[in-house]
Each structure stands twice: as structure tokens, then as C-alpha cells.
Short mmCIF file of C-alpha atoms in Angstrom, two decimals:
data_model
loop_
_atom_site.label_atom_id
_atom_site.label_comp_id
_atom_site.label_asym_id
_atom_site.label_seq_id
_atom_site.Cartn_x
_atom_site.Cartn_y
_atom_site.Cartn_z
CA UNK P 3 -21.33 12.21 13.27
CA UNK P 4 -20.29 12.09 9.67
CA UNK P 5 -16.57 10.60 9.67
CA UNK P 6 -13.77 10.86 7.40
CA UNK P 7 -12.94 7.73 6.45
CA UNK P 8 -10.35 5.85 5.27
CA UNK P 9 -10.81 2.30 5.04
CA UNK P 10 -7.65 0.22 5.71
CA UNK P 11 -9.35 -3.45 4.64
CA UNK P 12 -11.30 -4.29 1.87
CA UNK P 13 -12.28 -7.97 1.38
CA UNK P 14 -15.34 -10.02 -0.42
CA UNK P 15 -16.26 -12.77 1.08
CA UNK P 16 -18.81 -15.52 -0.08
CA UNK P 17 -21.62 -15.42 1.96
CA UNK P 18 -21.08 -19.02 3.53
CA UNK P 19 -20.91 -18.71 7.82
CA UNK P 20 -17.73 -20.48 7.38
CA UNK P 21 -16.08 -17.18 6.64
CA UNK P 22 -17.67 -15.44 9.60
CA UNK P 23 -14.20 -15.79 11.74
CA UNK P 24 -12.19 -14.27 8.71
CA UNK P 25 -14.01 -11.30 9.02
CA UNK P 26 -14.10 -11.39 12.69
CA UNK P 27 -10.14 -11.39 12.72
CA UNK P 28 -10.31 -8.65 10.45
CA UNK P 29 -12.22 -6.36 12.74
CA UNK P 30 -10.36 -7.38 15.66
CA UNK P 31 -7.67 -6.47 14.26
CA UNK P 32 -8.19 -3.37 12.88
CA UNK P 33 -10.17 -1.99 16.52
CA UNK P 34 -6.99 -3.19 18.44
CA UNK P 35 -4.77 -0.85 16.29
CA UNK P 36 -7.40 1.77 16.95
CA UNK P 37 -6.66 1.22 20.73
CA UNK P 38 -9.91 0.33 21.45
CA UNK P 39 -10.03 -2.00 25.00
CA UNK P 40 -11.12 -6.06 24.86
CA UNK P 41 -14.43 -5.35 25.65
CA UNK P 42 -14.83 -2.73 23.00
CA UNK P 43 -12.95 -4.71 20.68
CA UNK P 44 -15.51 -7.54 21.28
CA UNK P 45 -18.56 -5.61 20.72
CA UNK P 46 -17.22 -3.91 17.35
CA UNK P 47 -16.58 -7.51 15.78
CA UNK P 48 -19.94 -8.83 17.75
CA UNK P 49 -21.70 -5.90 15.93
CA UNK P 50 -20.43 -7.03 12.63
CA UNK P 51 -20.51 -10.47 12.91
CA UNK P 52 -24.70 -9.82 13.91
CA UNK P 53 -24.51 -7.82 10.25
CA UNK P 54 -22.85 -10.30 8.73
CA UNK P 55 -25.23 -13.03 9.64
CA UNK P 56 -28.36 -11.50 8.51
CA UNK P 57 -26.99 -11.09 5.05
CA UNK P 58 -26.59 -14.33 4.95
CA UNK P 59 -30.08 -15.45 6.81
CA UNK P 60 -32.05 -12.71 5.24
CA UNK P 61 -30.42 -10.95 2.41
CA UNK P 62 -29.60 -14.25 0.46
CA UNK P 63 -31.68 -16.58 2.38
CA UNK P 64 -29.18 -19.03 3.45
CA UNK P 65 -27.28 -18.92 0.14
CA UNK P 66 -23.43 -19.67 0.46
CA UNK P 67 -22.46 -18.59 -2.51
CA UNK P 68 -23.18 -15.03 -3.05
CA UNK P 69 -20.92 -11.73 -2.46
CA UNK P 70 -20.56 -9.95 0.77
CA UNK P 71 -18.10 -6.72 0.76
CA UNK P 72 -16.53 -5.66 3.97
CA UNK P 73 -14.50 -2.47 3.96
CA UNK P 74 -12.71 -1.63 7.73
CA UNK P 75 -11.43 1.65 8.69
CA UNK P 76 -10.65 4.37 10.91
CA UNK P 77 -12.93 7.69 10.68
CA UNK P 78 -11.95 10.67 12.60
CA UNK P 79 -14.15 13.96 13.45
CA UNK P 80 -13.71 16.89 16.25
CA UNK P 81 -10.82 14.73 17.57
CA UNK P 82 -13.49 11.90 18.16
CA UNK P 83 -11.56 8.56 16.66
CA UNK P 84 -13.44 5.35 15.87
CA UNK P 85 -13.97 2.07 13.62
CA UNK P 86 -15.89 2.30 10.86
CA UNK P 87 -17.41 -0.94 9.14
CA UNK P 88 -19.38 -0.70 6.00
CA UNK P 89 -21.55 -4.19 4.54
CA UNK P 90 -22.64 -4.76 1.71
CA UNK P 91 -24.63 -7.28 -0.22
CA UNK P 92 -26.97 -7.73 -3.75
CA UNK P 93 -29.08 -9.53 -1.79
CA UNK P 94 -32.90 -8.31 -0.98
CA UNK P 95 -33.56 -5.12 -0.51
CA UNK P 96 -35.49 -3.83 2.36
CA UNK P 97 -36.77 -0.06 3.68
CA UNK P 98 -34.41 0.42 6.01
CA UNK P 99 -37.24 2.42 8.34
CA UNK P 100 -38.87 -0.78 8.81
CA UNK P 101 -35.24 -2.30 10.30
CA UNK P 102 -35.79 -2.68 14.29
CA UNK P 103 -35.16 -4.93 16.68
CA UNK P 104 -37.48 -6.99 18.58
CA UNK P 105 -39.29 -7.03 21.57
CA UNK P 106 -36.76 -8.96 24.11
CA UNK P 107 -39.92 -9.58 26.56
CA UNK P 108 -40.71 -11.97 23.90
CA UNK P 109 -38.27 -15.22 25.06
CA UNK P 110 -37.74 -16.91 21.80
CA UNK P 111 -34.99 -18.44 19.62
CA UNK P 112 -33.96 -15.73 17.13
CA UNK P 113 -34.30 -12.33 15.85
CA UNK P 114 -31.41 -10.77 18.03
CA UNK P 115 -29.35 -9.60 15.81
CA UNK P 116 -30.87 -5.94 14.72
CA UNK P 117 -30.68 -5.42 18.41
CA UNK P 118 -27.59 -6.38 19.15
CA UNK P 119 -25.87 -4.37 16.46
CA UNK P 120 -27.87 -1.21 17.75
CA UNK P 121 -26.66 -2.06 21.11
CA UNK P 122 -22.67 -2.42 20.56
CA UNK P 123 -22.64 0.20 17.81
CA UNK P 124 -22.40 4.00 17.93
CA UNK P 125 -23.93 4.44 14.53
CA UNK P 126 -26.01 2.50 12.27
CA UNK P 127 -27.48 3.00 8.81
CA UNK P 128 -28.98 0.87 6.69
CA UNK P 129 -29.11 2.35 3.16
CA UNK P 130 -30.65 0.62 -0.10
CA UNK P 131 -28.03 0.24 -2.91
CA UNK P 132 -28.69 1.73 -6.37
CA UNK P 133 -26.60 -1.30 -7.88
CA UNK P 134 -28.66 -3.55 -5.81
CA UNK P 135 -28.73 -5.05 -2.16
CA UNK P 136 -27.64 -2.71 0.78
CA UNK P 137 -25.36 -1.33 2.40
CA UNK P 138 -24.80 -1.19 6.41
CA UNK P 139 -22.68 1.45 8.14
CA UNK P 140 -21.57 0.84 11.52
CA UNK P 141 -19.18 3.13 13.55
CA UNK P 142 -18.03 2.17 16.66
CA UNK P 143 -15.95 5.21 18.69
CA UNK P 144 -12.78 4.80 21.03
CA UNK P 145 -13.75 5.22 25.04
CA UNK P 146 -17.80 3.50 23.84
CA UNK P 147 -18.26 0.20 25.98
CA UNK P 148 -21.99 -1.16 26.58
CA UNK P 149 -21.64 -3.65 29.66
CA UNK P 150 -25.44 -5.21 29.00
CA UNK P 151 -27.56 -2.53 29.36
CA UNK P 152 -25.33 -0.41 31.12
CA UNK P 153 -23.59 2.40 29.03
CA UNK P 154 -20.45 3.01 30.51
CA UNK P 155 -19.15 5.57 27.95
CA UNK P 156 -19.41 7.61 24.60
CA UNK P 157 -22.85 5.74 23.30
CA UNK O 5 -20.20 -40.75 36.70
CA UNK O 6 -19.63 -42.21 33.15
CA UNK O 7 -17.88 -40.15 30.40
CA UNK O 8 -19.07 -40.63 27.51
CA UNK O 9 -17.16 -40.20 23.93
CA UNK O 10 -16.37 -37.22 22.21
CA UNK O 11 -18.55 -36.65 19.17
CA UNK O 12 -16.11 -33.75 17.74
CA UNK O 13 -18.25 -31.22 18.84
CA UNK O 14 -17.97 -31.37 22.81
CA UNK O 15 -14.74 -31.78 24.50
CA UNK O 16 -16.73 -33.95 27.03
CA UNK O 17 -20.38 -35.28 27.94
CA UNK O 18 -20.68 -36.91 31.23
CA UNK O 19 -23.60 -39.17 32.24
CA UNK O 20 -25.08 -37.27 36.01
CA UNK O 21 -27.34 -38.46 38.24
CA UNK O 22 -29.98 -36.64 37.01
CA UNK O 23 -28.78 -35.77 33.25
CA UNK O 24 -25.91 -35.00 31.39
CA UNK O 25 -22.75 -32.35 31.35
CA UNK O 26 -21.49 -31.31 28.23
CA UNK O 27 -18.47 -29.35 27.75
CA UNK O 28 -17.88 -26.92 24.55
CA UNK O 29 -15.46 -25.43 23.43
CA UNK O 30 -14.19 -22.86 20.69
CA UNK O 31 -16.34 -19.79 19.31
CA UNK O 32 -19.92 -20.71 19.07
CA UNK O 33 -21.36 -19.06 15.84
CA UNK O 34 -23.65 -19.32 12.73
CA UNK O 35 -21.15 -22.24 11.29
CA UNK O 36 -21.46 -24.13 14.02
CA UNK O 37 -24.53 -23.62 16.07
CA UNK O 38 -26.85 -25.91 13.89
CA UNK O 39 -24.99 -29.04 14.61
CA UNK O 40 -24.34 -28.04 18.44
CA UNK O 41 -28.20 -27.23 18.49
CA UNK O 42 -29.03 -30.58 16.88
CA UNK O 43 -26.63 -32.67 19.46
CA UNK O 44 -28.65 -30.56 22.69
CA UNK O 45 -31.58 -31.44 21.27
CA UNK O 46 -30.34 -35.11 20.89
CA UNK O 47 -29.25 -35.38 24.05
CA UNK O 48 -32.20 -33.35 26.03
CA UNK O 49 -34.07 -35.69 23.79
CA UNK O 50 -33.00 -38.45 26.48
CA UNK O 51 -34.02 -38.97 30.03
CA UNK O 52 -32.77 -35.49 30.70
CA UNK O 53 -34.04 -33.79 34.02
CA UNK O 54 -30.64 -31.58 34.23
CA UNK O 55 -28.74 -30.31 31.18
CA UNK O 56 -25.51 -28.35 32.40
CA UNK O 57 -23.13 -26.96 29.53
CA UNK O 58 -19.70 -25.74 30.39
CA UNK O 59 -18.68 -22.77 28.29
CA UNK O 60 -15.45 -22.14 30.30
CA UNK O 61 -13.35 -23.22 26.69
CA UNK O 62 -15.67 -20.64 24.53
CA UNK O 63 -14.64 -17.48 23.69
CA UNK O 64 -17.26 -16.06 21.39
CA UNK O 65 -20.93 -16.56 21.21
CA UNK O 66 -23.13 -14.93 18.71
CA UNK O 67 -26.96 -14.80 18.37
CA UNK O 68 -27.47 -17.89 16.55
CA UNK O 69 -25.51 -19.25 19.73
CA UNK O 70 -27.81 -17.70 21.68
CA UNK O 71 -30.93 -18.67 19.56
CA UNK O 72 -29.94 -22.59 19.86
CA UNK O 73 -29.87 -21.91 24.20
CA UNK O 74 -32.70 -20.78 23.76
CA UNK O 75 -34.60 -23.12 22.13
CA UNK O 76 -33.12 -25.75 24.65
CA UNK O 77 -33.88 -23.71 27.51
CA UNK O 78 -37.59 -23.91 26.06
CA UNK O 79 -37.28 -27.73 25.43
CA UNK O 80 -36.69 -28.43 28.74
CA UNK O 81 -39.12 -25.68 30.64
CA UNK O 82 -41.81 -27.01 28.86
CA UNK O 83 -41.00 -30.71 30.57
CA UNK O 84 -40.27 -28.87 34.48
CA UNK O 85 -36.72 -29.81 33.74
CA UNK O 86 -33.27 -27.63 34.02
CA UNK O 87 -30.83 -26.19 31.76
CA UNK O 88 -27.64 -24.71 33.47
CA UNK O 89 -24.83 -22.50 31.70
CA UNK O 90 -21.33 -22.27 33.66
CA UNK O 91 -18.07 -21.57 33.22
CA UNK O 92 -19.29 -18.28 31.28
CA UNK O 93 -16.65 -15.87 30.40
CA UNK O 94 -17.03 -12.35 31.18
CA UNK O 95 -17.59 -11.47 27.07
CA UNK O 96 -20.08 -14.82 26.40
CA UNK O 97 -22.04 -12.96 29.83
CA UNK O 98 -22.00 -9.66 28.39
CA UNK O 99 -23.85 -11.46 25.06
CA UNK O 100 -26.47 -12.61 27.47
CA UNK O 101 -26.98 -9.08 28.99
CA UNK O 102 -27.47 -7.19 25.76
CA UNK O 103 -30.13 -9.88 24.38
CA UNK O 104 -31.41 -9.72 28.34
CA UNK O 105 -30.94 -13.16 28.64
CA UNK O 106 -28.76 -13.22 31.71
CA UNK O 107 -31.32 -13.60 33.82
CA UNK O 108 -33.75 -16.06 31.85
CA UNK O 109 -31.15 -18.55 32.14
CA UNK O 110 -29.46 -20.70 34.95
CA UNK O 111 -25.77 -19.34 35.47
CA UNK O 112 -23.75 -21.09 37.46
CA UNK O 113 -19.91 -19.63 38.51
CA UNK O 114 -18.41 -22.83 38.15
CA UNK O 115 -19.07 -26.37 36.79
CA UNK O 116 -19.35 -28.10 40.45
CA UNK O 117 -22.38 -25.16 41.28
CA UNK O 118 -23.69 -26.06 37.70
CA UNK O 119 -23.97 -29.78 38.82
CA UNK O 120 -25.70 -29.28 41.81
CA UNK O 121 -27.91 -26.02 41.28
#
């Protein structure tokens, strides 16, 4: 679904996990005036929180001092409403075909985060940057809540 | 059963019969879950045969949360020794069941069952 957007937020934030919560309130806030339910509201700022943290662990290595740009808004199409999140970094640039998650058979610290954005978001795409870095674009739709695996609604 | 003082990051850590309760508390997330991860692995480090952490007091887990349970959980397999989670809200839970994790991992409803499991 391509949504017409109109973002309400837009914030930079160094890339340092201590700014993690900033953004997190930020989302929260903006999926609660969207109506969405607690546990909806949780998995939109889980799902960027995941993004968040891999621009920091893989896009700039660990780096705390480089940008991150968060813009937050509402998108609506054929009456469908919904969060839309968009990421971006200048940090390394990957083919976003090669962006999956991992095999969760596999019990091991780490690499959870691809999944768990796929999981609690409607939409994701990963798109290189012309200027540099890349950009991730996450939608997340009123009446969408993902209990585990179970898919209650909307996804 | 002895409590032990708070290093800043739990609200408690109890000496047990067989190991040691810790309670957390706050969010859990890529600011914080090296030095939690480190103070586990510190205290699993000890004559640990049952780790139980109390998450009742956290609100918010994210996967580097999740990574650092892991890597506990694996610490103390690998020695036939237990690692119990309790006091789970129904959000941190729902973390567990997207990564599949919920049932890799001890989960106890309460803090007495996490004791005792």
C-alpha cells in the first residue's frame, strides 16, 4: 500500500543508545493519537526501536556520534489509516535484497532484530540512499496486532 | 535468605539456597543491556545452580535484552544449571513469542514459582 503521508515529527538524533527512549516516546506518542491499542502501540515503537538499533550496531558500527533522522506520521489510503516511520542514516550501505532475518531454530544471542521488525510491521523497505546510508520505511496500520506468532488482525 | 546490596542496576539480589534472585527494573534496552549482561554473567559466574530474574518492574525489553538472556540461558545450560524469568509482563512475553523464545526459557507466573521451579 503506497500511503499519503504526512509526517507530524521530525527529529535527528545522534546515534548513541542513550537516545533510544526519546525516540521511543516519540512513536508512542504519535500511534496513541492514531488510536492504535497498547499492544499495537508497543509493537510500532518495538519495530522502530529494532531499526534504530541496527543503525547503530551495523550502519555505524557502534559509533555514538553520527546522525540518525526519524520522521513520524500518519499515512492514509482506501480509508486504511496507519503509522508511518521512515530511518535514516549515512552509515553503510547494504542491498537491501540481502536484508532477512535469521533462522530462530538457531538459539543464539543476537541477530533478532530484522525479524522482529518484519514481524510487528505491516510494511518494510529498505532502500539505499543516493546521498548516502539508507533509508527504512515502516508502516504499521490501525486494527494490525501480532500476539507472537499469532496474527490477530490486518498483517 | 540474605539480601544483598543494590549495585544500581537491580532493585534487589537475594542469596537462595541454591543461587541467587535478582530483581530488575525499568526498560531493558541497547543502553543498558551491556552492563545488566556483564552483572548476570558476574553473578552466574558464582556458585550459581539457580539464576531467577524478576522482570515484574520492566516494562520494555528489546533484542539486545533478549540477546544478553540468552547468552545467560547458554552459560548456565552448558553447566546443567537453571535460569528462570518471572514476573513477565504480558508485552516483555509477547517479545519472547515473536523471537520464539517463550518456550526456550523457564517462565515462571510469579517470583515464589520462580524460586522453587
Amino acid at each position: 500500500m503506497n500511503m499519503d503521508s504526512k509526517f507530524e515529527i521530525e527529529m535527528c538524533v545522534l546515534s548513541s543508545p542513550q537516545y533510544l527512549c526519546v525516540v521511543r516516546q516519540a512513536v508512542l506518542a504519535a500511534a496513541d493519537r492514531l488510536g492504535f491499542d497498547e499492544e499495537v502501540c508497543g509493537q510500532a515503537v518495538l519495530g522502530v526501536d529494532e531499526a534504530m538499533c541496527n543503525v547503530i550496531r551495523h550502519g555505524y558500527d557502534g559509533d555514538e556520534d553520527k546522525p540518525i533522522w526519524v520522521k513520524i506520521g500518519m499515512g492514509s489510503e482506501d480509508g486504511a489509516s496507519g503509522l508511518v516511520v521512515i530511518v535514516e542514516d549515512m552509515g553503510r550501505q547494504v542491498d537491501p535484497s540481502g536484508i532477512a532475518g535469521r533462522d530462530l531454530d538457531d538459539v543464539r544471542p543476537g541477530g533478532l532484530g530484522v525479524h522482529i521488525i518484519n514481524e510487528v510491521m505491516d510494511e518494510v523497505e529498505y532502500q539505499k540512499r543516493s546521498e548516502g546510508g539508507m533509508r527504512l520505511t515502516m508502516k504499521k496500520f490501525v486494527r494490525s496486532a501480532v500476539y507472537g506468532n499469532e496474527i490477530t488482525e490486518g498483517k | 535468605m540474605n539480601v544483598m546490596s543494590n549495585n544500581g542496576l537491580f532493585d534487589s539480589r537475594e542469596e537462595l539456597s541454591d543461587g541467587y534472585y535478582v530483581r530488575l527494573s525499568g526498560d531493558i534496552d541497547m543502553s543498558r543491556s551491556p552492563e545488566i549482561r556483564n552483572e548476570l554473567l558476574g553473578i552466574v559466574g558464582e556458585d550459581c545452580d539457580r539464576l531467577v530474574v524478576d522482570m515484574t518492574d520492566v516494562p520494555y525489553i528489546d533484542s539486545s535484552a533478549v540477546a544478553t538472556f540468552v547468552e545467560v540461558l547458554q552459560y548456565q545450560r552448558d553447566r546443567e544449571r537453571k535460569m528462570v524469568l518471572c514476573g513477565l509482563s504480558r508485552r516483555v512475553l509477547s517479545i519472547l513469542q515473536i523471537v520464539r523464545l517463550d518456550r526456550v526459557f523457564t517462565i515462571a507466573a510469579d517470583v515464589e514459582s520462580g524460586k522453587s521451579v
